[in-house]
Coordinates of C-alpha atoms in Angstrom, one line a residue:
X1 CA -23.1 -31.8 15.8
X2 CA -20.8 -33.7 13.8
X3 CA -23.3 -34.6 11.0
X4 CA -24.0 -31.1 11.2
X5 CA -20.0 -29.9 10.5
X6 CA -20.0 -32.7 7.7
X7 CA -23.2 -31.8 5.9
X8 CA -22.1 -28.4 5.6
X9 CA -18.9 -29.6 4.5
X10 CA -20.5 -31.4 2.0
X11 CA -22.7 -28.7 1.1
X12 CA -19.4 -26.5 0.8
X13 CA -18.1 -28.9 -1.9
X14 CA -20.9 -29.4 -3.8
X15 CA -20.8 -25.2 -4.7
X16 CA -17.4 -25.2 -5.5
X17 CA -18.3 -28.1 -7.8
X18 CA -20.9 -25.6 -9.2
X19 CA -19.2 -22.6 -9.6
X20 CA -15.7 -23.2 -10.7
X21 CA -12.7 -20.7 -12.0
X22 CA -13.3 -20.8 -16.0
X23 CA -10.1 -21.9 -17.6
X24 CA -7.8 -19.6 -19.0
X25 CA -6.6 -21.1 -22.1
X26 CA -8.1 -18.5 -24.1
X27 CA -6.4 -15.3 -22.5
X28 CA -4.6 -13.2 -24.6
X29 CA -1.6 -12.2 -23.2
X30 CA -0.1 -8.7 -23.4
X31 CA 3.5 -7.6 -22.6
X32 CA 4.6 -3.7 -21.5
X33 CA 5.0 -1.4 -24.0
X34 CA 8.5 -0.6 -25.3
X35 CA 9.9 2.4 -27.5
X36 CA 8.2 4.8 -25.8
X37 CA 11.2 7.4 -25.6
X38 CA 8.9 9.9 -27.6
X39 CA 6.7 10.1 -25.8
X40 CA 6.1 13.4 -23.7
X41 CA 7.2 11.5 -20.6
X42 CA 9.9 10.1 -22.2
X43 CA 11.1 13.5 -24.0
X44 CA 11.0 14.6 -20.2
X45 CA 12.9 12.4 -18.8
X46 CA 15.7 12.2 -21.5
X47 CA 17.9 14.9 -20.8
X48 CA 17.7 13.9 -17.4
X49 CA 19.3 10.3 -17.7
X50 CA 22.1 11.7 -19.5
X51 CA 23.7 13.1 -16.2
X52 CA 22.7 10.1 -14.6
X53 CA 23.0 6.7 -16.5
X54 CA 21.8 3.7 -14.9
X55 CA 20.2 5.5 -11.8
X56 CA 16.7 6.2 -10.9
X57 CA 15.2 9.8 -10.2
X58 CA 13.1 9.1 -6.6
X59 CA 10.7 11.6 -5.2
X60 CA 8.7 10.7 -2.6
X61 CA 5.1 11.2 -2.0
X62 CA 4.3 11.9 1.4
X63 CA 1.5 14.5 0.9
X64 CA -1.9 13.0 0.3
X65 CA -3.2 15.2 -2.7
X66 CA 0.1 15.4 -4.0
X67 CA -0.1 11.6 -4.7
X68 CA -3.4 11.9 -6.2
X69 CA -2.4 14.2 -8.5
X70 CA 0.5 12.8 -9.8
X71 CA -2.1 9.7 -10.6
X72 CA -4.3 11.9 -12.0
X73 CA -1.6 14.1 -14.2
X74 CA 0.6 10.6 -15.3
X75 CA -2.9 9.5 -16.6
X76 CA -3.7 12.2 -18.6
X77 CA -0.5 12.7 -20.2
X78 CA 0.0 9.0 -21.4
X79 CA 0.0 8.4 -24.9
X80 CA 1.1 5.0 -25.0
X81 CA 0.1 2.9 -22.1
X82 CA -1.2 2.8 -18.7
X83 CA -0.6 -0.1 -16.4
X84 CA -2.0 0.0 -12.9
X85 CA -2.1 -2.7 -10.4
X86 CA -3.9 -2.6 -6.8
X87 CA -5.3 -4.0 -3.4
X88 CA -8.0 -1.9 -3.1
X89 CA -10.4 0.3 -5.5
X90 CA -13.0 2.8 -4.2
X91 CA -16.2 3.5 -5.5
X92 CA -15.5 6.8 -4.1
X93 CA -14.5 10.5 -5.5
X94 CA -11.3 9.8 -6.1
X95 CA -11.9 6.1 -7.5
X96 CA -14.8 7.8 -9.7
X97 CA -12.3 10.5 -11.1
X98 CA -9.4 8.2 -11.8
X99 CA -11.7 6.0 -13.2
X100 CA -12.8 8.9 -15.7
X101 CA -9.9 9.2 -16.3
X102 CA -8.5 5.9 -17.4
X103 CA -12.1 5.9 -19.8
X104 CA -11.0 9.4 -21.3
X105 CA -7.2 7.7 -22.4
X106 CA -8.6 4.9 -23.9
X107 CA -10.7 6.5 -25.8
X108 CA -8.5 8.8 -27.2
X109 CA -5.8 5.6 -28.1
X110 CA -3.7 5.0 -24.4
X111 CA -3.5 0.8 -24.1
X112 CA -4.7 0.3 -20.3
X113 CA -4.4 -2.4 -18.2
X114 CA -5.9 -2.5 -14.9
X115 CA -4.9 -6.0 -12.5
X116 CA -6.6 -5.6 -9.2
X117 CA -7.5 -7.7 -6.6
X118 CA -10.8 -8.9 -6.7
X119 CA -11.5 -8.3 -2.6
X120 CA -11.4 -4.4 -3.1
X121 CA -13.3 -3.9 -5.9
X122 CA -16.8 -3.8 -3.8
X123 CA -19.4 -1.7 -6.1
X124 CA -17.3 -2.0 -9.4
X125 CA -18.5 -4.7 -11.7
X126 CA -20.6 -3.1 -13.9
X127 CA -17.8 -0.5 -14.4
X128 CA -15.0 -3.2 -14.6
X129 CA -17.1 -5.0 -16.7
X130 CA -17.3 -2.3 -19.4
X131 CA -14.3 -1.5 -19.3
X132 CA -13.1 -5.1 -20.2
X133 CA -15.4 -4.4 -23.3
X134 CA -13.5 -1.2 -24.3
X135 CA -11.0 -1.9 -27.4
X136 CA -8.3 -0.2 -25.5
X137 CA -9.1 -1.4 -22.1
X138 CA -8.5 -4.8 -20.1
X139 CA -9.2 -5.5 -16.4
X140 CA -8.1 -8.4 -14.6
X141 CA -9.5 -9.7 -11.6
X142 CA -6.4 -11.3 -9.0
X143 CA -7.6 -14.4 -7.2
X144 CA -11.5 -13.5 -7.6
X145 CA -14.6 -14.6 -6.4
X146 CA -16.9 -16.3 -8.8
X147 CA -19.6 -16.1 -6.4
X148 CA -20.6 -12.1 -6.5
X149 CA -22.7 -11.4 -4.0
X150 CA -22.1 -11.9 -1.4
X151 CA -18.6 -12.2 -1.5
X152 CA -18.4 -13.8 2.0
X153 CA -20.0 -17.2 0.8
X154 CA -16.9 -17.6 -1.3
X155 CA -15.1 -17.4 1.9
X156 CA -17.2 -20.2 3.6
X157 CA -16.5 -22.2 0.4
X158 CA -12.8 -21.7 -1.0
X159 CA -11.4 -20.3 2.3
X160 CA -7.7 -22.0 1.9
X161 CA -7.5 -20.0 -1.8
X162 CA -9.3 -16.4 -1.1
X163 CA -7.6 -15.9 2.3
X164 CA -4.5 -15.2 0.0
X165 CA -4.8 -11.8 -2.1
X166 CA -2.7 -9.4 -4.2
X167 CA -1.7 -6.7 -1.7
X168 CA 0.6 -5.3 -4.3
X169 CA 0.6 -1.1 -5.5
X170 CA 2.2 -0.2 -8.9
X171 CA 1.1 2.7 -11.1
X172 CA 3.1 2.6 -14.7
X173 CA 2.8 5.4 -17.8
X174 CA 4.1 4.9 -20.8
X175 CA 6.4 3.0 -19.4
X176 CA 8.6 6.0 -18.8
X177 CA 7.5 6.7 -14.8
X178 CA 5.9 4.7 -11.6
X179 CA 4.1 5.5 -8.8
X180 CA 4.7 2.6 -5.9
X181 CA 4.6 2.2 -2.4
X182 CA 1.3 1.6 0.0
X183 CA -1.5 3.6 -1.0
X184 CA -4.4 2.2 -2.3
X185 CA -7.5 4.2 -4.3
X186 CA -9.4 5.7 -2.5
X187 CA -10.4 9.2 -0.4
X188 CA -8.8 7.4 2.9
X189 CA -5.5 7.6 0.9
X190 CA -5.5 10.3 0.1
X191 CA -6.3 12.8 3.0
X192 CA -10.1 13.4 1.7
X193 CA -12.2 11.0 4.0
X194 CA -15.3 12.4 5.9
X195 CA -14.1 10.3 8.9
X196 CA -10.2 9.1 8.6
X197 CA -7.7 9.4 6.5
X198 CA -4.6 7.0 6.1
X199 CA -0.9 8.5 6.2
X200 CA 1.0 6.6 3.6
X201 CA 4.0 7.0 1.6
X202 CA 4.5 6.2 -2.3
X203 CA 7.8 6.6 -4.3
X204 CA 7.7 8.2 -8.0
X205 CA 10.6 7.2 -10.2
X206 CA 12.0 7.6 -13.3
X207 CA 15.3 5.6 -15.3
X208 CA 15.9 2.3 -15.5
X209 CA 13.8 0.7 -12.8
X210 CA 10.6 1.9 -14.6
X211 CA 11.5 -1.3 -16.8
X212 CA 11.9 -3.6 -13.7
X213 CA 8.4 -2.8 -12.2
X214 CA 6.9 -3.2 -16.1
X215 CA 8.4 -6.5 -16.0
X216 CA 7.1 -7.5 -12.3
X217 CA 3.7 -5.9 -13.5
X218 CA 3.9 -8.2 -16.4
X219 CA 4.6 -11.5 -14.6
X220 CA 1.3 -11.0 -12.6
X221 CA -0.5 -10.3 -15.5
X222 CA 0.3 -13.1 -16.9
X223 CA -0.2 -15.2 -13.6
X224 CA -2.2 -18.4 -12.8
X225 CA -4.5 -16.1 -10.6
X226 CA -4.8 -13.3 -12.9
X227 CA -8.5 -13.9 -14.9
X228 CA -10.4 -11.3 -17.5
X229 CA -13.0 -9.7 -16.0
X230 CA -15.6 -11.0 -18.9
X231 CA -15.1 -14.1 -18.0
X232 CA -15.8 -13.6 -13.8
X233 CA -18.5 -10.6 -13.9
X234 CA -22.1 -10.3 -15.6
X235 CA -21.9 -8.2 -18.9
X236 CA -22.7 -4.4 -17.8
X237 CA -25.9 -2.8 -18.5
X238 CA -25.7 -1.0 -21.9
X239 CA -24.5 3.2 -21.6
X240 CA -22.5 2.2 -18.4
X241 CA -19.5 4.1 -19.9
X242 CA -21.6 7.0 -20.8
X243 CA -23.4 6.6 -17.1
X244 CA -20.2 6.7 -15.3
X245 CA -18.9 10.2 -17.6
X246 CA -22.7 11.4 -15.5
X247 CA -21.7 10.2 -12.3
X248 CA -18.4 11.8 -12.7
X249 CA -19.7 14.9 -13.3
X250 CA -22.1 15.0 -10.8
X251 CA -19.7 14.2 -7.8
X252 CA -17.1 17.0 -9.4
X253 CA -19.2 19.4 -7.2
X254 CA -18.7 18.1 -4.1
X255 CA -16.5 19.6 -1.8
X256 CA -13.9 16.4 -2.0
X257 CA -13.6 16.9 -5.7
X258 CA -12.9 20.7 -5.3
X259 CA -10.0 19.6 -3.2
X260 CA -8.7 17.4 -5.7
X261 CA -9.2 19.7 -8.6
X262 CA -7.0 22.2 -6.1
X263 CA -3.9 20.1 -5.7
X264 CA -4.1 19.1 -9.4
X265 CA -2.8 22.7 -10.1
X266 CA 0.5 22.0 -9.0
X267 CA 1.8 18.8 -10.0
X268 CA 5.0 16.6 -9.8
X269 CA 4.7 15.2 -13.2
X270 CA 4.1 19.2 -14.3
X271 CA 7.5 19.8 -12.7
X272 CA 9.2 17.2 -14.3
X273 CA 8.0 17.9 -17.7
X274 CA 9.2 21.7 -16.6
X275 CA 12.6 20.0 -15.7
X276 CA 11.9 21.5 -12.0
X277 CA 11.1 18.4 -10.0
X278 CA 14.2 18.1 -7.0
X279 CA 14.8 14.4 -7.9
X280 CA 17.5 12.3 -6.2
X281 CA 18.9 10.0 -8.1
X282 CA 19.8 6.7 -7.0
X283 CA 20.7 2.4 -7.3
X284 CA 17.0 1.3 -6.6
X285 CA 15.8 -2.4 -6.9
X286 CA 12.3 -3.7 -7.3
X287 CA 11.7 -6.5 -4.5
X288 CA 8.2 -8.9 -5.3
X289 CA 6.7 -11.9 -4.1
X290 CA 6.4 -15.0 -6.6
X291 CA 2.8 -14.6 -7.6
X292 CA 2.3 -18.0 -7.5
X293 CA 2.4 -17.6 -3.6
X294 CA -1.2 -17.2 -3.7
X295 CA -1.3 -20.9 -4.4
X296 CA 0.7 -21.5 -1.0
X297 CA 3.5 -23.3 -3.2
X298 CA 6.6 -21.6 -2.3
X299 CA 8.5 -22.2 0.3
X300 CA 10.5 -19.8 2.0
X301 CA 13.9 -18.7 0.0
X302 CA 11.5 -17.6 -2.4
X303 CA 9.1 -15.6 -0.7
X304 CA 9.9 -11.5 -0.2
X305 CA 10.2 -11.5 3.4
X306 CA 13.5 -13.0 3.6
X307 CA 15.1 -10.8 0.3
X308 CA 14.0 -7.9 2.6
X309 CA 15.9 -9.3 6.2
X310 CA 18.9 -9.7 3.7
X311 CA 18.4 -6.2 2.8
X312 CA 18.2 -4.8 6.2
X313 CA 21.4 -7.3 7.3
X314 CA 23.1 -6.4 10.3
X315 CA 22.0 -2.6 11.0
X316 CA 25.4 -0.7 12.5
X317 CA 23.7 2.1 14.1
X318 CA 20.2 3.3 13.2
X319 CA 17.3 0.6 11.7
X320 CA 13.8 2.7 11.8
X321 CA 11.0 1.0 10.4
X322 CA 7.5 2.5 9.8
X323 CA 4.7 -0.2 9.7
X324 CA 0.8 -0.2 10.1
X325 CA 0.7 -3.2 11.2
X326 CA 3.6 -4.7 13.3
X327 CA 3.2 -8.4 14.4
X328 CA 5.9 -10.4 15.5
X329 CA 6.5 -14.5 15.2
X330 CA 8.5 -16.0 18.2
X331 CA 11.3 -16.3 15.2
X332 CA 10.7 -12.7 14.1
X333 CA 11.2 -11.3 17.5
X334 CA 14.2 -13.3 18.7
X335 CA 15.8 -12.0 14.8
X336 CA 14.3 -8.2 15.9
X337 CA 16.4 -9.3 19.5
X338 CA 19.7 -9.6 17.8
X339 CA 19.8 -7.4 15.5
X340 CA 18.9 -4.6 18.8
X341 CA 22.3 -6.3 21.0
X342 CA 24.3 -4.7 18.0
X343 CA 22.5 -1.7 16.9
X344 CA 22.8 1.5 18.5
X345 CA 18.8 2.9 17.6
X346 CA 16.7 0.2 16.9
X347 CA 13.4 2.0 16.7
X348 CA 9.4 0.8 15.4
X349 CA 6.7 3.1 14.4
X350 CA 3.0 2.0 14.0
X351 CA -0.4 2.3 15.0
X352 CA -1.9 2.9 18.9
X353 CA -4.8 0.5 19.7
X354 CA -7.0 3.6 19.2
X355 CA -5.2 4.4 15.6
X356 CA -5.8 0.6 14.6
X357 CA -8.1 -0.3 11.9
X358 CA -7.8 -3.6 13.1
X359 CA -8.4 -4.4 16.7
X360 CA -7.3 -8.4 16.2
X361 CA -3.8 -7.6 15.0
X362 CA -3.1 -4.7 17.2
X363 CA -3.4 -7.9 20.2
X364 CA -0.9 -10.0 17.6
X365 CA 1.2 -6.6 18.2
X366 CA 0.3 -6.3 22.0
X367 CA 2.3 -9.9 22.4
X368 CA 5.5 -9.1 21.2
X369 CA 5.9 -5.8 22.8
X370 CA 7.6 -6.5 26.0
X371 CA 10.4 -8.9 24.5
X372 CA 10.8 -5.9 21.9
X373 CA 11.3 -3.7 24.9
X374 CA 13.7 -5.9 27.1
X375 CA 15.8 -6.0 23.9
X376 CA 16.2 -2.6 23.7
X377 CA 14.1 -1.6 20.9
X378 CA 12.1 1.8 20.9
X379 CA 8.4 1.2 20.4
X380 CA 6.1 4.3 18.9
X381 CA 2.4 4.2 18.9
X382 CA 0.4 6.7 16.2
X383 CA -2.0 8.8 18.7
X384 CA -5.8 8.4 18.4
X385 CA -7.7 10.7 16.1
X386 CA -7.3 14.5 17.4
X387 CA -8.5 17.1 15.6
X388 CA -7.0 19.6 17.5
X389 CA -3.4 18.2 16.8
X390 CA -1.5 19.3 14.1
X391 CA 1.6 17.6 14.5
X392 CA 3.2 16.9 11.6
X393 CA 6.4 14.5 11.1
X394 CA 8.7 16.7 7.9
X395 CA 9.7 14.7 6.0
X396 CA 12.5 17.3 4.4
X397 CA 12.8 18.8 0.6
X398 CA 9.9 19.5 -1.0
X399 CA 9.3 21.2 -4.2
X400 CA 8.5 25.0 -4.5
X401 CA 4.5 25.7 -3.1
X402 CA 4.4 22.4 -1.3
X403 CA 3.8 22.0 2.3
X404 CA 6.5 20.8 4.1
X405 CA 6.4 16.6 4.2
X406 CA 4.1 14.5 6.5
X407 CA 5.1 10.7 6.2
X408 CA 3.0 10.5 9.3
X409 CA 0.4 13.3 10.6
X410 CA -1.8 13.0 13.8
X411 CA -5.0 14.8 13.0
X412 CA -7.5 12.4 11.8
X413 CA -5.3 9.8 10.6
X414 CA -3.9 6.5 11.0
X415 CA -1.3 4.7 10.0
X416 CA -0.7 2.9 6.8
X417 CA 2.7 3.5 5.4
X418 CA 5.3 0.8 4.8
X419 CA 9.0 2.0 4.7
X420 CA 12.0 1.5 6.8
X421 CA 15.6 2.9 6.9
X422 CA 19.0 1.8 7.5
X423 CA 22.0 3.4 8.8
X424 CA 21.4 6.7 6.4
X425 CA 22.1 4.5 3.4
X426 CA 18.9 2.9 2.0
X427 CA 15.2 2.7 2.6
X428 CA 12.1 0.5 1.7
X429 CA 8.9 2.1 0.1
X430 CA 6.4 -0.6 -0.7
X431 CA 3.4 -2.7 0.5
X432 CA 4.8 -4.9 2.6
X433 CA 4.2 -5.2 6.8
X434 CA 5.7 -6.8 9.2
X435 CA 3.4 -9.4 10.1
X436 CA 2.8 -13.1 8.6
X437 CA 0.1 -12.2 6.4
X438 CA 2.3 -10.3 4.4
X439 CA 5.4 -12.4 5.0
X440 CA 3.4 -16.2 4.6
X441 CA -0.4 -15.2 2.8
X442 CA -0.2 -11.8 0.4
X443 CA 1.7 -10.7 -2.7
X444 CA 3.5 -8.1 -1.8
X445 CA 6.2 -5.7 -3.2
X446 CA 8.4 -2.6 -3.2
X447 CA 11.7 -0.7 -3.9
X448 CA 14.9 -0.6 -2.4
X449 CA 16.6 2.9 -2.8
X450 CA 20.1 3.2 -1.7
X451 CA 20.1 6.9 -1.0
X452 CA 21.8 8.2 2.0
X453 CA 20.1 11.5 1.8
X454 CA 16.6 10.0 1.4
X455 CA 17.8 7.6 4.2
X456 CA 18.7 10.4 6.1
X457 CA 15.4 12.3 6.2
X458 CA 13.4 9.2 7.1
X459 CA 15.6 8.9 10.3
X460 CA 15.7 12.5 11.1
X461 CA 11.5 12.0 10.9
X462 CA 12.2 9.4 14.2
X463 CA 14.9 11.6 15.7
X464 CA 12.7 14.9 15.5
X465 CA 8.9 14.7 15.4
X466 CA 7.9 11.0 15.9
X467 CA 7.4 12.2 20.1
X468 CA 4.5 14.8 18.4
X469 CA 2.7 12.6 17.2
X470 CA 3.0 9.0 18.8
X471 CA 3.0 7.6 22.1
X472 CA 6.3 5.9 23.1
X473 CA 6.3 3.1 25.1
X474 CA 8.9 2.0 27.9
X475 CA 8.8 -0.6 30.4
X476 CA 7.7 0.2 34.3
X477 CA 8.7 -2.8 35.9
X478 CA 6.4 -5.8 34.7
X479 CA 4.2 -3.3 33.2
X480 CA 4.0 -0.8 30.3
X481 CA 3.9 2.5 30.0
X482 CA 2.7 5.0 27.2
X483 CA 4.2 8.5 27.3
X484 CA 2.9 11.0 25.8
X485 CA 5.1 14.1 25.3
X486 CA 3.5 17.2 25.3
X487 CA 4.3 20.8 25.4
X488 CA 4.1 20.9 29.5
X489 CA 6.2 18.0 29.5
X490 CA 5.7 14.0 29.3
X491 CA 2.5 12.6 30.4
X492 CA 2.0 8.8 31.5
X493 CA -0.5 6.7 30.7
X494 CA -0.8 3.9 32.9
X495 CA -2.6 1.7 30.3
X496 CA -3.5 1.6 26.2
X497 CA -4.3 5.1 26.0
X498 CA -8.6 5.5 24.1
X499 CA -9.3 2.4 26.2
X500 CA -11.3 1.5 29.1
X501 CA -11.9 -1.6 31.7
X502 CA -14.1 -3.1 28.9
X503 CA -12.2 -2.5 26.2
X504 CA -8.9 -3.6 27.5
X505 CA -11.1 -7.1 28.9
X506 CA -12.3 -7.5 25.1
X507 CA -8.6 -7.0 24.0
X508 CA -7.4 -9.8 26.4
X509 CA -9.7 -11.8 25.7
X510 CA -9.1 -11.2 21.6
X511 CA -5.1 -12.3 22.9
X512 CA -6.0 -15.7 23.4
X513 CA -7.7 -16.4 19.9
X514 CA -5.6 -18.2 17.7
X515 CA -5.3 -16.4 14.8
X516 CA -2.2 -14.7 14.5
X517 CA -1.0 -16.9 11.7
X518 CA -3.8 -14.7 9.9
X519 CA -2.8 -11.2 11.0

């Protein structure tokens, strides 16, 4: 057995040997764009920062098609530049359309720039490829895989390095207005799955912080990790440009894209160009990782995850955080302990067992839950998928022919935003969770808004619909209880509701695996 674990340890070795990172001493580097004040963006904006200098307009985006066409608008209205960095990119209907997109701006003169982690581009290459080949184009791949296919033997070979990726979300035109917060591309995120959709939030901005997330965009770009995509993927085939302008067209039949093309009629960045978008204006401050933590060289005063416990302090009354994925260190719960002895509403929102995309970190979740309880702290579960529960959690004002808000929604969905609020005075919208992956392995980022009315409707979301459409758990003795509150009154659930005998043996048994420091 043991020559067996070294030969294949050997083995390992000897293909990393053979298919190194090329270097990058010939990368041209590229900075953000400035003077971009005339631009039709920027003419927007203008009058706008005149009655408030030094502040950023904040809308957020809480409705699914909304955020996908504000994507879609902000890229067809550059004239300047486009930078867009992501976790994940579908080869999807949306993907596809964006995608289009982002081909039809450089073509008629928009600089793009598209940095995206090389673990969520599956299907892409020949499309990131020629687009790396386009004079106003360049893609870079974040931490990638030289191996191509399959990906996973690049796991088997340079685990310590790909097991760290760019979980970042930042969407820049002209440098004039952002999109940022924790969707990715793709129909999941944006309410036009077949089979789930994610409920996520993103924040759009205008003013001065625009500038910041340029300059955060910039420092990746320019990272140790970040490589061209000519010199990691094969060249494309020739026409794939002209193929993908086909494929495009093709999929703009399908019922998806008729829902996309529906919610493109009424658009934020519309509004704002109309001067009719009901921004609030506020301090905001862009929060990153180091992107040199994806070489495990930082230690922790300069990692993200302590900037944002020094945001959140010592809540006074109200901390409610919304988080996919919630998994606790020892440390982390004895800090989420204290902070509950001298806050009135300490309260957590993510997903149920059944809502989980994960199965491994909902049991990293499952551990901390009882101390989290003893302390005081209010847990919330999303429900399962119910298609016959329309629940919605408002989110508050929304512009004219807009549903009302849905931060979180039961029917189909799970969970996937990132925010939390404190004391009505300032929220988080980014990519960041609360569990060591994001805290010790990922890049992650996101804003702070101090904004007591923005504040205040993310609480009043906990205080007023979070019973409709999540399970809260309490404590029955030495066991847990999930109750669901319904219209006859509040149901209990003796055990993980969606699960079984089986399923709850598999999840114990999952408990015991030690990899939490993965989750």
């Amino acid at each position: 057995m043991l020559a067996l674990i070294g030969g294949a340890l050997l083995l390992a070795a000897a293909m990393r040997l053979l298919n190194p990172l090329p270097p990058l001493r010939l990368r041209i580097e590229t900075r953000a764009l400035t003077g971009t004040e005339n631009t039709r963006l920027g003419c927007a904006a203008a009058p706008l920062f005149v009655c408030h200098p030094g502040l950023t307009g904040v809308y957020l985006l809480d409705d699914a098609l909304e955020a996908f066409a504000a994507r879609l608008h902000l890229v067809r209205r550059a004239e300047r530049s486009l930078d867009l960095q992501y976790y994940i990119w579908r080869c999807d209907v949306s993907g596809l359309l964006l995608l289009d997109a982002l081909r039809a701006a450089a073509d008629r003169g928009v600089r793009v720039r598209m940095l995206l982690d090389d673990n969520g581009v599956a299907g892409l290459d020949e499309i990131l490829a020629a687009f790396d080949r386009h004079a106003n184009l360049e893609v870079r791949l974040f931490n990638p895989f030289v191996i191509r296919r399959p990906k996973a033997i690049g796991y088997l070979l340079d685990f310590p390095r790909l097991n760290r990726r760019m979980h970042n979300k930042c969407f820049i035109a002209d440098n004039q207005a952002m999109i940022v917060g924790g969707r990715n591309v793709g129909d999941e995120y944006f309410d036009a799955a077949h089979d789930a959709s994610f409920v996520d939030l993103d924040a759009f901005g205008i003013g001065g912080t625009v500038s910041d997330v340029s300059c955060d965009f910039d420092r990746y770009w320019a990272s140790a990790s970040a490589y061209p995509a000519h010199l990691i993927l094969p060249s494309p085939p020739p026409g794939r440009l002209a193929a993908l302008h086909r494929e495009v067209a093709a999929v703009q039949q399908s019922p998806l894209a008729r829902r996309y093309a529906e919610a493109e009629r009424s658009s934020i960045v519309t509004e704002l160009v109309a001067g009719r978008l009901p921004l609030e204006w506020a301090v905001v401050t862009v929060m990153s990782d180091d992107p040199a933590k994806a070489f495990g060289k930082l230690d922790d005063t300069a990692l993200l995850g302590p900037r944002l416990a020094a945001a959140i302090g010592q809540p006074k009354s109200h901390l409610g955080i919304v988080s996919a994925y919630f998994v606790l260190t020892a440390a982390g719960t004895r800090a989420f302990a204290a902070m509950a002895a001298a806050c009135a509403d300490l309260q957590v929102m993510t997903n149920s067992v059944w809502a989980s995309s994960h199965v491994m970190i909902h049991t990293g979740y499952a551990q901390c839950r009882r101390p989290l309880l003893v302390a005081g702290i209010r847990l919330w579960e999303m429900k399962p998928r119910d298609p016959h529960h329309k629940a919605r959690l408002k989110f508050g004002k929304q512009r004219s022919g807009v549903k009302s808000g849905t931060i979180l929604r039961s029917s189909g969905s799970a969970l996937h935003a990132k925010a939390f609020t404190v004391d009505r005075q300032r929220l988080f919208v980014g990519s960041f969770n609360f569990d060591p992956r994001s805290l010790r392995l990922n890049t992650e980022m996101g804003l702070i808004i101090d904004s007591p009315v923005l504040a205040g409707r993310l609480q009043d979301m906990f205080c007023n619909t979070a019973a409709d459409i999540a399970y809260e758990v309490r404590l029955a003795g030495r066991r847990l209880e999930w109750i669901e509150h319904t219209e006859a009154g509040e149901m209990v659930h003796r055990h993980e509701p969606g699960t079984g005998p089986l399923q709850r043996l598999v999840l114990a048994m999952l408990s015991h695996v030690p990899v939490k420091w993965l989750l």
